[in-house]
Amino acid sequence: MKFVFADSLDFIDPDYDFAADRSGAGRAVHRDDLYPHEFLDETPYDGILVSRGIVGDARITGKYTAPQLMRFRREGARRFLRYPQEQFPGSMMMGDCGAFSYRDLAEPP
């Protein structure tokens, strides 16, 4: 059995102050934060699932900001998610159409 992590822009703030319950000073989300595969000694999953519903596009807004979406499209999923095949050999990268995000439309985009 394989476990796949569904990307939804969940990060770890390595400088989080648990005593004060606040993020590290000057934190820039995504740039300063780490994915679980970057933070933990062993990757806790076998691959990452990227959903169109999370990433978004010109017609359907996802969780990604416009600059994130442009960078994701320009660099590709593995580079954007900092999950290179060389560092994580045998890992999977999967995508889905994000059908739940357009379930109320008469026709899929």
Short mmCIF file of N, CA and C in Angstrom, two decimals:
data_model
loop_
_atom_site.label_atom_id
_atom_site.label_comp_id
_atom_site.label_asym_id
_atom_site.label_seq_id
_atom_site.Cartn_x
_atom_site.Cartn_y
_atom_site.Cartn_z
N MET A 1 0.84 -1.17 0.00
CA MET A 1 0.00 0.00 0.00
C MET A 1 0.89 1.24 0.00
N LYS A 2 0.47 2.23 -0.76
CA LYS A 2 1.21 3.48 -0.86
C LYS A 2 0.39 4.60 -0.22
N PHE A 3 1.09 5.57 0.35
CA PHE A 3 0.43 6.74 0.92
C PHE A 3 0.82 7.95 0.10
N VAL A 4 -0.18 8.71 -0.31
CA VAL A 4 0.05 9.89 -1.14
C VAL A 4 -0.42 11.12 -0.38
N PHE A 5 0.43 12.13 -0.33
CA PHE A 5 0.15 13.40 0.34
C PHE A 5 -0.57 14.32 -0.64
N ALA A 6 -1.74 14.79 -0.29
CA ALA A 6 -2.48 15.71 -1.15
C ALA A 6 -2.05 17.14 -0.86
N ASP A 7 -1.44 17.78 -1.83
CA ASP A 7 -0.99 19.16 -1.66
C ASP A 7 -2.18 20.08 -1.46
N SER A 8 -2.11 20.86 -0.40
CA SER A 8 -3.11 21.91 -0.18
C SER A 8 -2.44 23.11 0.49
N LEU A 9 -1.17 23.30 0.13
CA LEU A 9 -0.35 24.38 0.67
C LEU A 9 -0.21 24.29 2.18
N ASP A 10 -0.04 23.07 2.67
CA ASP A 10 0.22 22.85 4.09
C ASP A 10 1.73 22.83 4.30
N PHE A 11 2.19 23.72 5.16
CA PHE A 11 3.62 23.87 5.39
C PHE A 11 3.93 23.75 6.87
N ILE A 12 5.22 23.65 7.14
CA ILE A 12 5.73 23.68 8.51
C ILE A 12 6.59 24.92 8.63
N ASP A 13 6.29 25.74 9.63
CA ASP A 13 7.11 26.91 9.92
C ASP A 13 8.22 26.45 10.87
N PRO A 14 9.46 26.29 10.39
CA PRO A 14 10.52 25.77 11.24
C PRO A 14 10.88 26.69 12.40
N ASP A 15 10.47 27.96 12.32
CA ASP A 15 10.77 28.91 13.39
C ASP A 15 9.55 29.23 14.26
N TYR A 16 8.52 28.37 14.19
CA TYR A 16 7.30 28.63 14.96
C TYR A 16 7.62 28.67 16.45
N ASP A 17 7.09 29.68 17.13
CA ASP A 17 7.30 29.86 18.56
C ASP A 17 6.09 29.27 19.29
N PHE A 18 6.24 28.04 19.78
CA PHE A 18 5.13 27.36 20.43
C PHE A 18 4.75 28.01 21.75
N ALA A 19 5.72 28.55 22.48
CA ALA A 19 5.43 29.20 23.77
C ALA A 19 4.55 30.43 23.57
N ALA A 20 4.84 31.21 22.54
CA ALA A 20 4.05 32.43 22.27
C ALA A 20 2.91 32.16 21.28
N ASP A 21 2.86 30.97 20.70
CA ASP A 21 1.85 30.57 19.72
C ASP A 21 1.79 31.55 18.55
N ARG A 22 2.96 31.74 17.91
CA ARG A 22 3.01 32.61 16.73
C ARG A 22 4.13 32.17 15.80
N SER A 23 3.96 32.59 14.55
CA SER A 23 4.95 32.26 13.53
C SER A 23 6.25 33.01 13.78
N GLY A 24 7.31 32.51 13.15
CA GLY A 24 8.60 33.15 13.26
C GLY A 24 8.57 34.57 12.70
N ALA A 25 9.38 35.44 13.23
CA ALA A 25 9.43 36.84 12.80
C ALA A 25 9.85 36.93 11.34
N GLY A 26 9.15 37.75 10.58
CA GLY A 26 9.50 38.00 9.19
C GLY A 26 9.22 36.82 8.27
N ARG A 27 8.39 35.91 8.70
CA ARG A 27 8.10 34.70 7.92
C ARG A 27 7.44 35.03 6.59
N ALA A 28 7.93 34.44 5.53
CA ALA A 28 7.30 34.52 4.21
C ALA A 28 6.83 33.11 3.87
N VAL A 29 5.52 32.95 3.79
CA VAL A 29 4.94 31.65 3.51
C VAL A 29 5.50 31.11 2.20
N HIS A 30 5.73 29.85 2.14
CA HIS A 30 6.29 29.08 1.04
C HIS A 30 7.79 29.29 0.92
N ARG A 31 8.27 30.50 0.95
CA ARG A 31 9.72 30.71 0.82
C ARG A 31 10.45 30.20 2.06
N ASP A 32 9.94 30.55 3.24
CA ASP A 32 10.61 30.18 4.48
C ASP A 32 10.12 28.85 5.06
N ASP A 33 8.92 28.46 4.71
CA ASP A 33 8.32 27.25 5.26
C ASP A 33 8.84 26.00 4.56
N LEU A 34 8.59 24.88 5.19
CA LEU A 34 9.05 23.60 4.66
C LEU A 34 7.88 22.65 4.48
N TYR A 35 8.00 21.81 3.47
CA TYR A 35 7.05 20.72 3.30
C TYR A 35 7.47 19.60 4.25
N PRO A 36 6.56 18.69 4.59
CA PRO A 36 6.96 17.59 5.47
C PRO A 36 8.16 16.80 4.95
N HIS A 37 8.24 16.61 3.63
CA HIS A 37 9.37 15.84 3.07
C HIS A 37 10.70 16.59 3.21
N GLU A 38 10.66 17.88 3.44
CA GLU A 38 11.88 18.65 3.66
C GLU A 38 12.23 18.71 5.15
N PHE A 39 11.25 18.63 5.99
CA PHE A 39 11.42 18.83 7.42
C PHE A 39 11.79 17.55 8.17
N LEU A 40 11.15 16.46 7.84
CA LEU A 40 11.35 15.21 8.56
C LEU A 40 12.56 14.43 8.03
N ASP A 41 13.14 13.60 8.88
CA ASP A 41 14.28 12.79 8.46
C ASP A 41 13.90 11.79 7.38
N GLU A 42 12.71 11.22 7.49
CA GLU A 42 12.21 10.29 6.48
C GLU A 42 10.91 10.83 5.90
N THR A 43 10.77 10.74 4.60
CA THR A 43 9.56 11.22 3.94
C THR A 43 8.38 10.36 4.39
N PRO A 44 7.32 10.98 4.92
CA PRO A 44 6.20 10.20 5.46
C PRO A 44 5.19 9.73 4.41
N TYR A 45 5.50 9.90 3.13
CA TYR A 45 4.58 9.50 2.07
C TYR A 45 5.37 9.04 0.86
N ASP A 46 4.65 8.37 -0.04
CA ASP A 46 5.28 7.80 -1.24
C ASP A 46 5.16 8.70 -2.46
N GLY A 47 4.38 9.75 -2.35
CA GLY A 47 4.18 10.65 -3.46
C GLY A 47 3.29 11.81 -3.08
N ILE A 48 3.09 12.70 -4.04
CA ILE A 48 2.26 13.89 -3.82
C ILE A 48 1.19 13.92 -4.90
N LEU A 49 -0.03 14.24 -4.48
CA LEU A 49 -1.15 14.43 -5.38
C LEU A 49 -1.43 15.92 -5.50
N VAL A 50 -1.48 16.41 -6.72
CA VAL A 50 -1.78 17.81 -6.98
C VAL A 50 -3.14 17.86 -7.66
N SER A 51 -4.05 18.63 -7.11
CA SER A 51 -5.39 18.73 -7.66
C SER A 51 -5.58 20.06 -8.37
N ARG A 52 -6.22 20.02 -9.50
CA ARG A 52 -6.55 21.25 -10.22
C ARG A 52 -7.42 22.16 -9.33
N GLY A 53 -8.22 21.54 -8.46
CA GLY A 53 -9.05 22.32 -7.55
C GLY A 53 -8.25 23.13 -6.56
N ILE A 54 -7.07 22.68 -6.19
CA ILE A 54 -6.19 23.42 -5.27
C ILE A 54 -5.34 24.42 -6.04
N VAL A 55 -4.77 23.98 -7.16
CA VAL A 55 -3.90 24.85 -7.95
C VAL A 55 -4.71 25.96 -8.61
N GLY A 56 -5.86 25.59 -9.20
CA GLY A 56 -6.69 26.56 -9.91
C GLY A 56 -6.21 26.79 -11.32
N ASP A 57 -6.93 27.64 -12.01
CA ASP A 57 -6.57 28.04 -13.36
C ASP A 57 -7.28 29.34 -13.69
N ALA A 58 -7.33 29.71 -14.95
CA ALA A 58 -7.94 30.99 -15.33
C ALA A 58 -9.44 31.02 -15.06
N ARG A 59 -10.09 29.85 -15.08
CA ARG A 59 -11.55 29.81 -14.92
C ARG A 59 -12.00 29.50 -13.50
N ILE A 60 -11.24 28.67 -12.79
CA ILE A 60 -11.62 28.26 -11.44
C ILE A 60 -10.49 28.63 -10.48
N THR A 61 -10.83 29.39 -9.48
CA THR A 61 -9.84 29.83 -8.50
C THR A 61 -9.54 28.70 -7.52
N GLY A 62 -8.28 28.48 -7.28
CA GLY A 62 -7.86 27.49 -6.30
C GLY A 62 -7.29 28.19 -5.08
N LYS A 63 -6.51 27.47 -4.29
CA LYS A 63 -5.87 28.05 -3.11
C LYS A 63 -4.58 28.79 -3.46
N TYR A 64 -4.01 28.48 -4.62
CA TYR A 64 -2.77 29.14 -5.01
C TYR A 64 -3.06 30.60 -5.37
N THR A 65 -2.14 31.46 -5.02
CA THR A 65 -2.24 32.86 -5.46
C THR A 65 -1.86 32.91 -6.94
N ALA A 66 -2.14 34.01 -7.60
CA ALA A 66 -1.79 34.15 -9.02
C ALA A 66 -0.29 33.96 -9.24
N PRO A 67 0.59 34.58 -8.42
CA PRO A 67 2.03 34.34 -8.62
C PRO A 67 2.43 32.88 -8.39
N GLN A 68 1.82 32.22 -7.41
CA GLN A 68 2.12 30.81 -7.17
C GLN A 68 1.69 29.97 -8.37
N LEU A 69 0.50 30.25 -8.90
CA LEU A 69 0.00 29.52 -10.06
C LEU A 69 0.94 29.69 -11.25
N MET A 70 1.39 30.91 -11.50
CA MET A 70 2.31 31.15 -12.61
C MET A 70 3.62 30.40 -12.42
N ARG A 71 4.14 30.44 -11.18
CA ARG A 71 5.40 29.75 -10.91
C ARG A 71 5.23 28.23 -11.02
N PHE A 72 4.11 27.71 -10.52
CA PHE A 72 3.82 26.29 -10.62
C PHE A 72 3.80 25.85 -12.08
N ARG A 73 3.14 26.63 -12.91
CA ARG A 73 3.04 26.28 -14.34
C ARG A 73 4.39 26.42 -15.04
N ARG A 74 5.16 27.42 -14.66
CA ARG A 74 6.46 27.66 -15.30
C ARG A 74 7.49 26.60 -14.88
N GLU A 75 7.54 26.28 -13.57
CA GLU A 75 8.57 25.38 -13.05
C GLU A 75 8.17 23.91 -13.07
N GLY A 76 6.89 23.64 -13.01
CA GLY A 76 6.42 22.26 -12.90
C GLY A 76 6.20 21.88 -11.45
N ALA A 77 5.43 20.82 -11.26
CA ALA A 77 5.02 20.41 -9.92
C ALA A 77 6.19 20.02 -9.03
N ARG A 78 7.08 19.20 -9.52
CA ARG A 78 8.17 18.73 -8.67
C ARG A 78 9.07 19.86 -8.18
N ARG A 79 9.39 20.77 -9.05
CA ARG A 79 10.26 21.88 -8.62
C ARG A 79 9.52 22.82 -7.67
N PHE A 80 8.27 23.15 -8.01
CA PHE A 80 7.49 24.04 -7.15
C PHE A 80 7.31 23.45 -5.75
N LEU A 81 7.05 22.14 -5.68
CA LEU A 81 6.82 21.47 -4.40
C LEU A 81 8.12 21.01 -3.75
N ARG A 82 9.24 21.32 -4.40
CA ARG A 82 10.57 20.97 -3.88
C ARG A 82 10.65 19.47 -3.57
N TYR A 83 10.25 18.69 -4.58
CA TYR A 83 10.17 17.24 -4.46
C TYR A 83 10.86 16.58 -5.66
N PRO A 84 12.16 16.87 -5.85
CA PRO A 84 12.85 16.37 -7.04
C PRO A 84 13.03 14.85 -7.02
N GLN A 85 12.89 14.27 -8.20
CA GLN A 85 13.04 12.82 -8.36
C GLN A 85 14.43 12.38 -7.89
N GLU A 86 15.45 13.19 -8.11
CA GLU A 86 16.82 12.83 -7.71
C GLU A 86 16.93 12.65 -6.19
N GLN A 87 16.27 13.51 -5.45
CA GLN A 87 16.33 13.45 -3.99
C GLN A 87 15.34 12.43 -3.42
N PHE A 88 14.26 12.18 -4.15
CA PHE A 88 13.22 11.26 -3.70
C PHE A 88 12.99 10.21 -4.79
N PRO A 89 13.98 9.35 -5.02
CA PRO A 89 13.86 8.37 -6.11
C PRO A 89 12.70 7.41 -5.87
N GLY A 90 12.00 7.10 -6.96
CA GLY A 90 10.87 6.20 -6.88
C GLY A 90 9.60 6.84 -6.37
N SER A 91 9.65 8.13 -6.06
CA SER A 91 8.46 8.82 -5.56
C SER A 91 7.48 9.08 -6.70
N MET A 92 6.24 9.25 -6.33
CA MET A 92 5.18 9.48 -7.32
C MET A 92 4.75 10.94 -7.29
N MET A 93 4.35 11.42 -8.45
CA MET A 93 3.72 12.73 -8.57
C MET A 93 2.46 12.49 -9.39
N MET A 94 1.32 12.78 -8.79
CA MET A 94 0.04 12.51 -9.44
C MET A 94 -0.78 13.79 -9.51
N GLY A 95 -1.71 13.82 -10.45
CA GLY A 95 -2.60 14.95 -10.57
C GLY A 95 -4.03 14.48 -10.76
N ASP A 96 -4.97 15.32 -10.35
CA ASP A 96 -6.36 15.01 -10.64
C ASP A 96 -7.05 16.26 -11.16
N CYS A 97 -8.22 16.06 -11.74
CA CYS A 97 -8.92 17.14 -12.44
C CYS A 97 -9.64 18.11 -11.51
N GLY A 98 -9.71 17.81 -10.23
CA GLY A 98 -10.38 18.72 -9.30
C GLY A 98 -11.87 18.81 -9.51
N ALA A 99 -12.50 17.70 -9.87
CA ALA A 99 -13.92 17.70 -10.23
C ALA A 99 -14.82 18.28 -9.15
N PHE A 100 -14.46 18.10 -7.89
CA PHE A 100 -15.30 18.62 -6.82
C PHE A 100 -15.43 20.14 -6.90
N SER A 101 -14.40 20.82 -7.40
CA SER A 101 -14.42 22.28 -7.47
C SER A 101 -15.37 22.80 -8.55
N TYR A 102 -15.75 21.98 -9.53
CA TYR A 102 -16.67 22.44 -10.55
C TYR A 102 -17.92 21.57 -10.63
N ARG A 103 -18.27 20.96 -9.53
CA ARG A 103 -19.42 20.05 -9.48
C ARG A 103 -20.75 20.73 -9.78
N ASP A 104 -20.85 22.04 -9.55
CA ASP A 104 -22.10 22.75 -9.75
C ASP A 104 -22.26 23.32 -11.17
N LEU A 105 -21.25 23.18 -11.99
CA LEU A 105 -21.34 23.68 -13.37
C LEU A 105 -22.11 22.69 -14.24
N ALA A 106 -22.81 23.21 -15.23
CA ALA A 106 -23.58 22.34 -16.12
C ALA A 106 -22.65 21.44 -16.93
N GLU A 107 -21.48 21.95 -17.33
CA GLU A 107 -20.49 21.17 -18.07
C GLU A 107 -19.12 21.41 -17.46
N PRO A 108 -18.29 20.37 -17.43
CA PRO A 108 -16.94 20.55 -16.89
C PRO A 108 -16.14 21.52 -17.75
N PRO A 109 -15.24 22.27 -17.15
CA PRO A 109 -14.42 23.20 -17.94
C PRO A 109 -13.42 22.45 -18.84
#
